[in-house]
Amino acid sequence: MGGPGRSEGVEVAKTRTRGLRRTYSRVVPGASGRVLVVDDNKVIRQLIKVNLELEGFEVVTANDGAECLDIVHRVCPDVITLDVVMPRLDGFGTAAQLRADPRTRHLPLAIVSACTQHEVESGIEAGVDAFLAKPFEPAELVRVVRRLVERKDRRERKGTTAGRGRG
């Protein structure tokens, strides 16, 4: 049930944060893409948001999977990052519903979680494209999101996703 484009493989980032170092980054002019960050932990949401905004991404946040599904069509993100354990609707349920909807079927999805073997297997089954283990290095977060945006852009240029209405 992977659908077209799945052959590009799933990415699993293994880096772990060492200590509490501040990360400084230059602000990239012009938006690099829009990311919908979904996590029930306000601190994690803000951490992901700030690190992506510093690299030029536009970021919209949602508290859980149910809120993500409520706003995804208004937001029209280029990538969605999902926590796994959330109230109302977890990351896997959210991913499965996004994959079942023709309008969001091809959206790149990244799980940002503990990334246990079970989570990776369940995520692959739900159609997730990448995994980033918490705690994560901010540079690794940016690298994973940027790669997913580029993959989406390549796919759209090839014409595999018709008429998204953005551009």
mmCIF file with all atom_site columns, C-alpha atoms in Angstrom:
data_model
loop_
_atom_site.group_PDB
_atom_site.id
_atom_site.type_symbol
_atom_site.label_atom_id
_atom_site.label_alt_id
_atom_site.label_comp_id
_atom_site.label_asym_id
_atom_site.label_entity_id
_atom_site.label_seq_id
_atom_site.pdbx_PDB_ins_code
_atom_site.Cartn_x
_atom_site.Cartn_y
_atom_site.Cartn_z
_atom_site.occupancy
_atom_site.B_iso_or_equiv
_atom_site.pdbx_formal_charge
_atom_site.auth_seq_id
_atom_site.auth_comp_id
_atom_site.auth_asym_id
_atom_site.auth_atom_id
_atom_site.pdbx_PDB_model_num
ATOM 1   C CA . MET A 1 1   ? 0.000  0.000  0.000   1.00 0.00 ? 1   MET A CA 1
ATOM 2   C CA . GLY A 1 2   ? 3.035  2.265  -0.244  1.00 0.00 ? 2   GLY A CA 1
ATOM 3   C CA . GLY A 1 3   ? 1.956  3.993  -3.456  1.00 0.00 ? 3   GLY A CA 1
ATOM 4   C CA . PRO A 1 4   ? 4.166  5.803  -5.928  1.00 0.00 ? 4   PRO A CA 1
ATOM 5   C CA . GLY A 1 5   ? 7.358  7.377  -4.666  1.00 0.00 ? 5   GLY A CA 1
ATOM 6   C CA . ARG A 1 6   ? 7.858  4.958  -1.788  1.00 0.00 ? 6   ARG A CA 1
ATOM 7   C CA . SER A 1 7   ? 10.862 3.400  -3.516  1.00 0.00 ? 7   SER A CA 1
ATOM 8   C CA . GLU A 1 8   ? 12.974 6.379  -2.456  1.00 0.00 ? 8   GLU A CA 1
ATOM 9   C CA . GLY A 1 9   ? 13.254 4.747  0.936   1.00 0.00 ? 9   GLY A CA 1
ATOM 10  C CA . VAL A 1 10  ? 12.604 5.714  4.507   1.00 0.00 ? 10  VAL A CA 1
ATOM 11  C CA . GLU A 1 11  ? 15.118 7.752  6.414   1.00 0.00 ? 11  GLU A CA 1
ATOM 12  C CA . VAL A 1 12  ? 15.957 7.057  10.053  1.00 0.00 ? 12  VAL A CA 1
ATOM 13  C CA . ALA A 1 13  ? 18.096 9.682  11.773  1.00 0.00 ? 13  ALA A CA 1
ATOM 14  C CA . LYS A 1 14  ? 20.003 8.304  14.728  1.00 0.00 ? 14  LYS A CA 1
ATOM 15  C CA . THR A 1 15  ? 21.741 11.342 16.221  1.00 0.00 ? 15  THR A CA 1
ATOM 16  C CA . ARG A 1 16  ? 21.269 12.166 19.878  1.00 0.00 ? 16  ARG A CA 1
ATOM 17  C CA . THR A 1 17  ? 21.810 15.502 21.587  1.00 0.00 ? 17  THR A CA 1
ATOM 18  C CA . ARG A 1 18  ? 24.985 15.723 23.647  1.00 0.00 ? 18  ARG A CA 1
ATOM 19  C CA . GLY A 1 19  ? 24.566 18.146 26.533  1.00 0.00 ? 19  GLY A CA 1
ATOM 20  C CA . LEU A 1 20  ? 22.621 21.378 26.478  1.00 0.00 ? 20  LEU A CA 1
ATOM 21  C CA . ARG A 1 21  ? 24.486 23.422 23.886  1.00 0.00 ? 21  ARG A CA 1
ATOM 22  C CA . ARG A 1 22  ? 22.857 26.438 22.310  1.00 0.00 ? 22  ARG A CA 1
ATOM 23  C CA . THR A 1 23  ? 22.513 26.190 18.565  1.00 0.00 ? 23  THR A CA 1
ATOM 24  C CA . TYR A 1 24  ? 22.991 29.342 16.547  1.00 0.00 ? 24  TYR A CA 1
ATOM 25  C CA . SER A 1 25  ? 21.958 29.499 12.951  1.00 0.00 ? 25  SER A CA 1
ATOM 26  C CA . ARG A 1 26  ? 21.719 32.118 10.244  1.00 0.00 ? 26  ARG A CA 1
ATOM 27  C CA . VAL A 1 27  ? 18.295 33.162 9.037   1.00 0.00 ? 27  VAL A CA 1
ATOM 28  C CA . VAL A 1 28  ? 17.830 32.148 5.423   1.00 0.00 ? 28  VAL A CA 1
ATOM 29  C CA . PRO A 1 29  ? 16.054 34.810 3.350   1.00 0.00 ? 29  PRO A CA 1
ATOM 30  C CA . GLY A 1 30  ? 12.846 33.666 1.695   1.00 0.00 ? 30  GLY A CA 1
ATOM 31  C CA . ALA A 1 31  ? 10.720 30.761 2.879   1.00 0.00 ? 31  ALA A CA 1
ATOM 32  C CA . SER A 1 32  ? 12.213 27.307 2.294   1.00 0.00 ? 32  SER A CA 1
ATOM 33  C CA . GLY A 1 33  ? 8.816  25.662 2.633   1.00 0.00 ? 33  GLY A CA 1
ATOM 34  C CA . ARG A 1 34  ? 5.893  25.372 5.035   1.00 0.00 ? 34  ARG A CA 1
ATOM 35  C CA . VAL A 1 35  ? 6.043  22.797 7.833   1.00 0.00 ? 35  VAL A CA 1
ATOM 36  C CA . LEU A 1 36  ? 3.141  21.672 10.009  1.00 0.00 ? 36  LEU A CA 1
ATOM 37  C CA . VAL A 1 37  ? 4.595  20.630 13.386  1.00 0.00 ? 37  VAL A CA 1
ATOM 38  C CA . VAL A 1 38  ? 2.322  18.323 15.409  1.00 0.00 ? 38  VAL A CA 1
ATOM 39  C CA . ASP A 1 39  ? 3.238  17.617 19.051  1.00 0.00 ? 39  ASP A CA 1
ATOM 40  C CA . ASP A 1 40  ? 1.246  17.775 22.284  1.00 0.00 ? 40  ASP A CA 1
ATOM 41  C CA . ASN A 1 41  ? 4.295  19.064 24.209  1.00 0.00 ? 41  ASN A CA 1
ATOM 42  C CA . LYS A 1 42  ? 4.422  22.858 23.934  1.00 0.00 ? 42  LYS A CA 1
ATOM 43  C CA . VAL A 1 43  ? 8.180  23.005 24.649  1.00 0.00 ? 43  VAL A CA 1
ATOM 44  C CA . ILE A 1 44  ? 9.002  20.472 21.902  1.00 0.00 ? 44  ILE A CA 1
ATOM 45  C CA . ARG A 1 45  ? 6.667  22.247 19.458  1.00 0.00 ? 45  ARG A CA 1
ATOM 46  C CA . GLN A 1 46  ? 8.398  25.554 20.155  1.00 0.00 ? 46  GLN A CA 1
ATOM 47  C CA . LEU A 1 47  ? 11.876 23.989 19.891  1.00 0.00 ? 47  LEU A CA 1
ATOM 48  C CA . ILE A 1 48  ? 11.090 22.489 16.483  1.00 0.00 ? 48  ILE A CA 1
ATOM 49  C CA . LYS A 1 49  ? 9.385  25.720 15.341  1.00 0.00 ? 49  LYS A CA 1
ATOM 50  C CA . VAL A 1 50  ? 12.295 27.988 16.299  1.00 0.00 ? 50  VAL A CA 1
ATOM 51  C CA . ASN A 1 51  ? 14.939 25.755 14.715  1.00 0.00 ? 51  ASN A CA 1
ATOM 52  C CA . LEU A 1 52  ? 13.022 25.476 11.448  1.00 0.00 ? 52  LEU A CA 1
ATOM 53  C CA . GLU A 1 53  ? 12.196 29.200 11.329  1.00 0.00 ? 53  GLU A CA 1
ATOM 54  C CA . LEU A 1 54  ? 15.882 30.043 11.797  1.00 0.00 ? 54  LEU A CA 1
ATOM 55  C CA . GLU A 1 55  ? 16.538 28.092 8.600   1.00 0.00 ? 55  GLU A CA 1
ATOM 56  C CA . GLY A 1 56  ? 13.877 29.931 6.623   1.00 0.00 ? 56  GLY A CA 1
ATOM 57  C CA . PHE A 1 57  ? 10.918 27.573 6.965   1.00 0.00 ? 57  PHE A CA 1
ATOM 58  C CA . GLU A 1 58  ? 7.421  28.857 7.645   1.00 0.00 ? 58  GLU A CA 1
ATOM 59  C CA . VAL A 1 59  ? 6.016  26.868 10.582  1.00 0.00 ? 59  VAL A CA 1
ATOM 60  C CA . VAL A 1 60  ? 2.438  26.205 11.692  1.00 0.00 ? 60  VAL A CA 1
ATOM 61  C CA . THR A 1 61  ? 1.782  24.090 14.790  1.00 0.00 ? 61  THR A CA 1
ATOM 62  C CA . ALA A 1 62  ? -0.948 21.729 15.988  1.00 0.00 ? 62  ALA A CA 1
ATOM 63  C CA . ASN A 1 63  ? -1.428 20.202 19.460  1.00 0.00 ? 63  ASN A CA 1
ATOM 64  C CA . ASP A 1 64  ? -2.369 16.695 18.292  1.00 0.00 ? 64  ASP A CA 1
ATOM 65  C CA . GLY A 1 65  ? -3.390 14.598 15.323  1.00 0.00 ? 65  GLY A CA 1
ATOM 66  C CA . ALA A 1 66  ? -7.039 15.645 15.432  1.00 0.00 ? 66  ALA A CA 1
ATOM 67  C CA . GLU A 1 67  ? -6.067 19.328 15.209  1.00 0.00 ? 67  GLU A CA 1
ATOM 68  C CA . CYS A 1 68  ? -3.618 18.480 12.406  1.00 0.00 ? 68  CYS A CA 1
ATOM 69  C CA . LEU A 1 69  ? -6.418 16.922 10.348  1.00 0.00 ? 69  LEU A CA 1
ATOM 70  C CA . ASP A 1 70  ? -8.657 19.935 11.078  1.00 0.00 ? 70  ASP A CA 1
ATOM 71  C CA . ILE A 1 71  ? -6.163 22.461 9.683   1.00 0.00 ? 71  ILE A CA 1
ATOM 72  C CA . VAL A 1 72  ? -4.035 20.573 7.121   1.00 0.00 ? 72  VAL A CA 1
ATOM 73  C CA . HIS A 1 73  ? -6.142 21.630 4.117   1.00 0.00 ? 73  HIS A CA 1
ATOM 74  C CA . ARG A 1 74  ? -6.101 25.311 5.134   1.00 0.00 ? 74  ARG A CA 1
ATOM 75  C CA . VAL A 1 75  ? -2.361 25.274 5.898   1.00 0.00 ? 75  VAL A CA 1
ATOM 76  C CA . CYS A 1 76  ? -1.252 23.312 2.781   1.00 0.00 ? 76  CYS A CA 1
ATOM 77  C CA . PRO A 1 77  ? 2.119  22.299 4.284   1.00 0.00 ? 77  PRO A CA 1
ATOM 78  C CA . ASP A 1 78  ? 5.072  20.948 2.311   1.00 0.00 ? 78  ASP A CA 1
ATOM 79  C CA . VAL A 1 79  ? 6.052  18.603 5.189   1.00 0.00 ? 79  VAL A CA 1
ATOM 80  C CA . ILE A 1 80  ? 4.391  17.428 8.412   1.00 0.00 ? 80  ILE A CA 1
ATOM 81  C CA . THR A 1 81  ? 6.326  16.388 11.528  1.00 0.00 ? 81  THR A CA 1
ATOM 82  C CA . LEU A 1 82  ? 4.402  14.127 13.908  1.00 0.00 ? 82  LEU A CA 1
ATOM 83  C CA . ASP A 1 83  ? 4.948  13.056 17.493  1.00 0.00 ? 83  ASP A CA 1
ATOM 84  C CA . VAL A 1 84  ? 3.734  9.513  18.189  1.00 0.00 ? 84  VAL A CA 1
ATOM 85  C CA . VAL A 1 85  ? 2.113  9.705  21.640  1.00 0.00 ? 85  VAL A CA 1
ATOM 86  C CA . MET A 1 86  ? -0.583 12.398 21.600  1.00 0.00 ? 86  MET A CA 1
ATOM 87  C CA . PRO A 1 87  ? -4.117 12.688 23.005  1.00 0.00 ? 87  PRO A CA 1
ATOM 88  C CA . ARG A 1 88  ? -7.203 12.223 20.786  1.00 0.00 ? 88  ARG A CA 1
ATOM 89  C CA . LEU A 1 89  ? -5.274 10.933 17.742  1.00 0.00 ? 89  LEU A CA 1
ATOM 90  C CA . ASP A 1 90  ? -1.689 9.619  17.828  1.00 0.00 ? 90  ASP A CA 1
ATOM 91  C CA . GLY A 1 91  ? 0.961  10.045 15.139  1.00 0.00 ? 91  GLY A CA 1
ATOM 92  C CA . PHE A 1 92  ? 0.309  6.699  13.445  1.00 0.00 ? 92  PHE A CA 1
ATOM 93  C CA . GLY A 1 93  ? -3.447 7.269  13.256  1.00 0.00 ? 93  GLY A CA 1
ATOM 94  C CA . THR A 1 94  ? -2.809 10.743 11.870  1.00 0.00 ? 94  THR A CA 1
ATOM 95  C CA . ALA A 1 95  ? -0.356 9.402  9.271   1.00 0.00 ? 95  ALA A CA 1
ATOM 96  C CA . ALA A 1 96  ? -2.819 6.695  8.213   1.00 0.00 ? 96  ALA A CA 1
ATOM 97  C CA . GLN A 1 97  ? -5.639 9.245  7.760   1.00 0.00 ? 97  GLN A CA 1
ATOM 98  C CA . LEU A 1 98  ? -3.368 11.617 5.824   1.00 0.00 ? 98  LEU A CA 1
ATOM 99  C CA . ARG A 1 99  ? -2.359 8.732  3.522   1.00 0.00 ? 99  ARG A CA 1
ATOM 100 C CA . ALA A 1 100 ? -6.015 7.728  3.010   1.00 0.00 ? 100 ALA A CA 1
ATOM 101 C CA . ASP A 1 101 ? -6.983 11.232 1.787   1.00 0.00 ? 101 ASP A CA 1
ATOM 102 C CA . PRO A 1 102 ? -6.130 11.839 -1.912  1.00 0.00 ? 102 PRO A CA 1
ATOM 103 C CA . ARG A 1 103 ? -5.399 15.515 -1.124  1.00 0.00 ? 103 ARG A CA 1
ATOM 104 C CA . THR A 1 104 ? -2.679 14.651 1.441   1.00 0.00 ? 104 THR A CA 1
ATOM 105 C CA . ARG A 1 105 ? -1.610 11.181 0.253   1.00 0.00 ? 105 ARG A CA 1
ATOM 106 C CA . HIS A 1 106 ? 1.751  12.401 -1.100  1.00 0.00 ? 106 HIS A CA 1
ATOM 107 C CA . LEU A 1 107 ? 2.650  14.838 1.703   1.00 0.00 ? 107 LEU A CA 1
ATOM 108 C CA . PRO A 1 108 ? 6.032  13.944 3.244   1.00 0.00 ? 108 PRO A CA 1
ATOM 109 C CA . LEU A 1 109 ? 5.628  12.833 6.870   1.00 0.00 ? 109 LEU A CA 1
ATOM 110 C CA . ALA A 1 110 ? 8.366  12.690 9.504   1.00 0.00 ? 110 ALA A CA 1
ATOM 111 C CA . ILE A 1 111 ? 7.959  11.091 12.924  1.00 0.00 ? 111 ILE A CA 1
ATOM 112 C CA . VAL A 1 112 ? 9.813  12.987 15.673  1.00 0.00 ? 112 VAL A CA 1
ATOM 113 C CA . SER A 1 113 ? 9.731  10.636 18.642  1.00 0.00 ? 113 SER A CA 1
ATOM 114 C CA . ALA A 1 114 ? 11.748 8.106  20.650  1.00 0.00 ? 114 ALA A CA 1
ATOM 115 C CA . CYS A 1 115 ? 11.893 6.001  17.454  1.00 0.00 ? 115 CYS A CA 1
ATOM 116 C CA . THR A 1 116 ? 11.865 2.546  18.999  1.00 0.00 ? 116 THR A CA 1
ATOM 117 C CA . GLN A 1 117 ? 11.931 -0.398 16.593  1.00 0.00 ? 117 GLN A CA 1
ATOM 118 C CA . HIS A 1 118 ? 8.170  -0.786 17.103  1.00 0.00 ? 118 HIS A CA 1
ATOM 119 C CA . GLU A 1 119 ? 7.591  2.897  16.272  1.00 0.00 ? 119 GLU A CA 1
ATOM 120 C CA . VAL A 1 120 ? 9.681  2.666  13.110  1.00 0.00 ? 120 VAL A CA 1
ATOM 121 C CA . GLU A 1 121 ? 7.863  -0.497 11.961  1.00 0.00 ? 121 GLU A CA 1
ATOM 122 C CA . SER A 1 122 ? 4.437  0.997  12.759  1.00 0.00 ? 122 SER A CA 1
ATOM 123 C CA . GLY A 1 123 ? 5.424  4.257  11.071  1.00 0.00 ? 123 GLY A CA 1
ATOM 124 C CA . ILE A 1 124 ? 6.552  2.527  7.883   1.00 0.00 ? 124 ILE A CA 1
ATOM 125 C CA . GLU A 1 125 ? 3.249  0.633  7.858   1.00 0.00 ? 125 GLU A CA 1
ATOM 126 C CA . ALA A 1 126 ? 1.376  3.956  8.200   1.00 0.00 ? 126 ALA A CA 1
ATOM 127 C CA . GLY A 1 127 ? 3.344  5.490  5.300   1.00 0.00 ? 127 GLY A CA 1
ATOM 128 C CA . VAL A 1 128 ? 5.833  7.684  7.171   1.00 0.00 ? 128 VAL A CA 1
ATOM 129 C CA . ASP A 1 129 ? 8.810  8.929  5.122   1.00 0.00 ? 129 ASP A CA 1
ATOM 130 C CA . ALA A 1 130 ? 11.401 9.744  7.817   1.00 0.00 ? 130 ALA A CA 1
ATOM 131 C CA . PHE A 1 131 ? 12.124 9.287  11.509  1.00 0.00 ? 131 PHE A CA 1
ATOM 132 C CA . LEU A 1 132 ? 14.024 11.566 13.878  1.00 0.00 ? 132 LEU A CA 1
ATOM 133 C CA . ALA A 1 133 ? 14.836 10.330 17.371  1.00 0.00 ? 133 ALA A CA 1
ATOM 134 C CA . LYS A 1 134 ? 14.204 12.554 20.396  1.00 0.00 ? 134 LYS A CA 1
ATOM 135 C CA . PRO A 1 135 ? 16.276 14.167 21.736  1.00 0.00 ? 135 PRO A CA 1
ATOM 136 C CA . PHE A 1 136 ? 17.433 15.404 18.337  1.00 0.00 ? 136 PHE A CA 1
ATOM 137 C CA . GLU A 1 137 ? 20.205 17.635 17.079  1.00 0.00 ? 137 GLU A CA 1
ATOM 138 C CA . PRO A 1 138 ? 18.638 20.792 15.583  1.00 0.00 ? 138 PRO A CA 1
ATOM 139 C CA . ALA A 1 139 ? 20.868 20.490 12.495  1.00 0.00 ? 139 ALA A CA 1
ATOM 140 C CA . GLU A 1 140 ? 19.595 16.942 11.927  1.00 0.00 ? 140 GLU A CA 1
ATOM 141 C CA . LEU A 1 141 ? 15.977 18.128 12.213  1.00 0.00 ? 141 LEU A CA 1
ATOM 142 C CA . VAL A 1 142 ? 16.620 20.780 9.562   1.00 0.00 ? 142 VAL A CA 1
ATOM 143 C CA . ARG A 1 143 ? 18.437 18.302 7.301   1.00 0.00 ? 143 ARG A CA 1
ATOM 144 C CA . VAL A 1 144 ? 15.569 15.765 7.441   1.00 0.00 ? 144 VAL A CA 1
ATOM 145 C CA . VAL A 1 145 ? 12.876 18.404 6.796   1.00 0.00 ? 145 VAL A CA 1
ATOM 146 C CA . ARG A 1 146 ? 14.859 20.022 3.969   1.00 0.00 ? 146 ARG A CA 1
ATOM 147 C CA . ARG A 1 147 ? 15.392 16.631 2.303   1.00 0.00 ? 147 ARG A CA 1
ATOM 148 C CA . LEU A 1 148 ? 11.648 15.883 2.485   1.00 0.00 ? 148 LEU A CA 1
ATOM 149 C CA . VAL A 1 149 ? 10.749 19.288 0.988   1.00 0.00 ? 149 VAL A CA 1
ATOM 150 C CA . GLU A 1 150 ? 13.230 18.691 -1.851  1.00 0.00 ? 150 GLU A CA 1
ATOM 151 C CA . ARG A 1 151 ? 11.810 15.207 -2.451  1.00 0.00 ? 151 ARG A CA 1
ATOM 152 C CA . LYS A 1 152 ? 8.282  16.662 -2.612  1.00 0.00 ? 152 LYS A CA 1
ATOM 153 C CA . ASP A 1 153 ? 9.443  19.365 -5.051  1.00 0.00 ? 153 ASP A CA 1
ATOM 154 C CA . ARG A 1 154 ? 11.080 16.764 -7.311  1.00 0.00 ? 154 ARG A CA 1
ATOM 155 C CA . ARG A 1 155 ? 7.940  14.627 -7.244  1.00 0.00 ? 155 ARG A CA 1
ATOM 156 C CA . GLU A 1 156 ? 5.731  17.609 -8.145  1.00 0.00 ? 156 GLU A CA 1
ATOM 157 C CA . ARG A 1 157 ? 8.048  18.636 -10.981 1.00 0.00 ? 157 ARG A CA 1
ATOM 158 C CA . LYS A 1 158 ? 7.699  15.120 -12.386 1.00 0.00 ? 158 LYS A CA 1
ATOM 159 C CA . GLY A 1 159 ? 3.932  15.635 -12.257 1.00 0.00 ? 159 GLY A CA 1
ATOM 160 C CA . THR A 1 160 ? 3.063  12.732 -9.932  1.00 0.00 ? 160 THR A CA 1
ATOM 161 C CA . THR A 1 161 ? 0.850  14.955 -7.773  1.00 0.00 ? 161 THR A CA 1
ATOM 162 C CA . ALA A 1 162 ? -1.708 16.830 -9.821  1.00 0.00 ? 162 ALA A CA 1
ATOM 163 C CA . GLY A 1 163 ? -3.283 20.187 -9.007  1.00 0.00 ? 163 GLY A CA 1
ATOM 164 C CA . ARG A 1 164 ? -2.347 21.008 -5.437  1.00 0.00 ? 164 ARG A CA 1
ATOM 165 C CA . GLY A 1 165 ? -3.370 24.622 -6.066  1.00 0.00 ? 165 GLY A CA 1
ATOM 166 C CA . ARG A 1 166 ? -0.094 26.070 -4.742  1.00 0.00 ? 166 ARG A CA 1
ATOM 167 C CA . GLY A 1 167 ? 2.828  27.417 -6.545  1.00 0.00 ? 167 GLY A CA 1
#
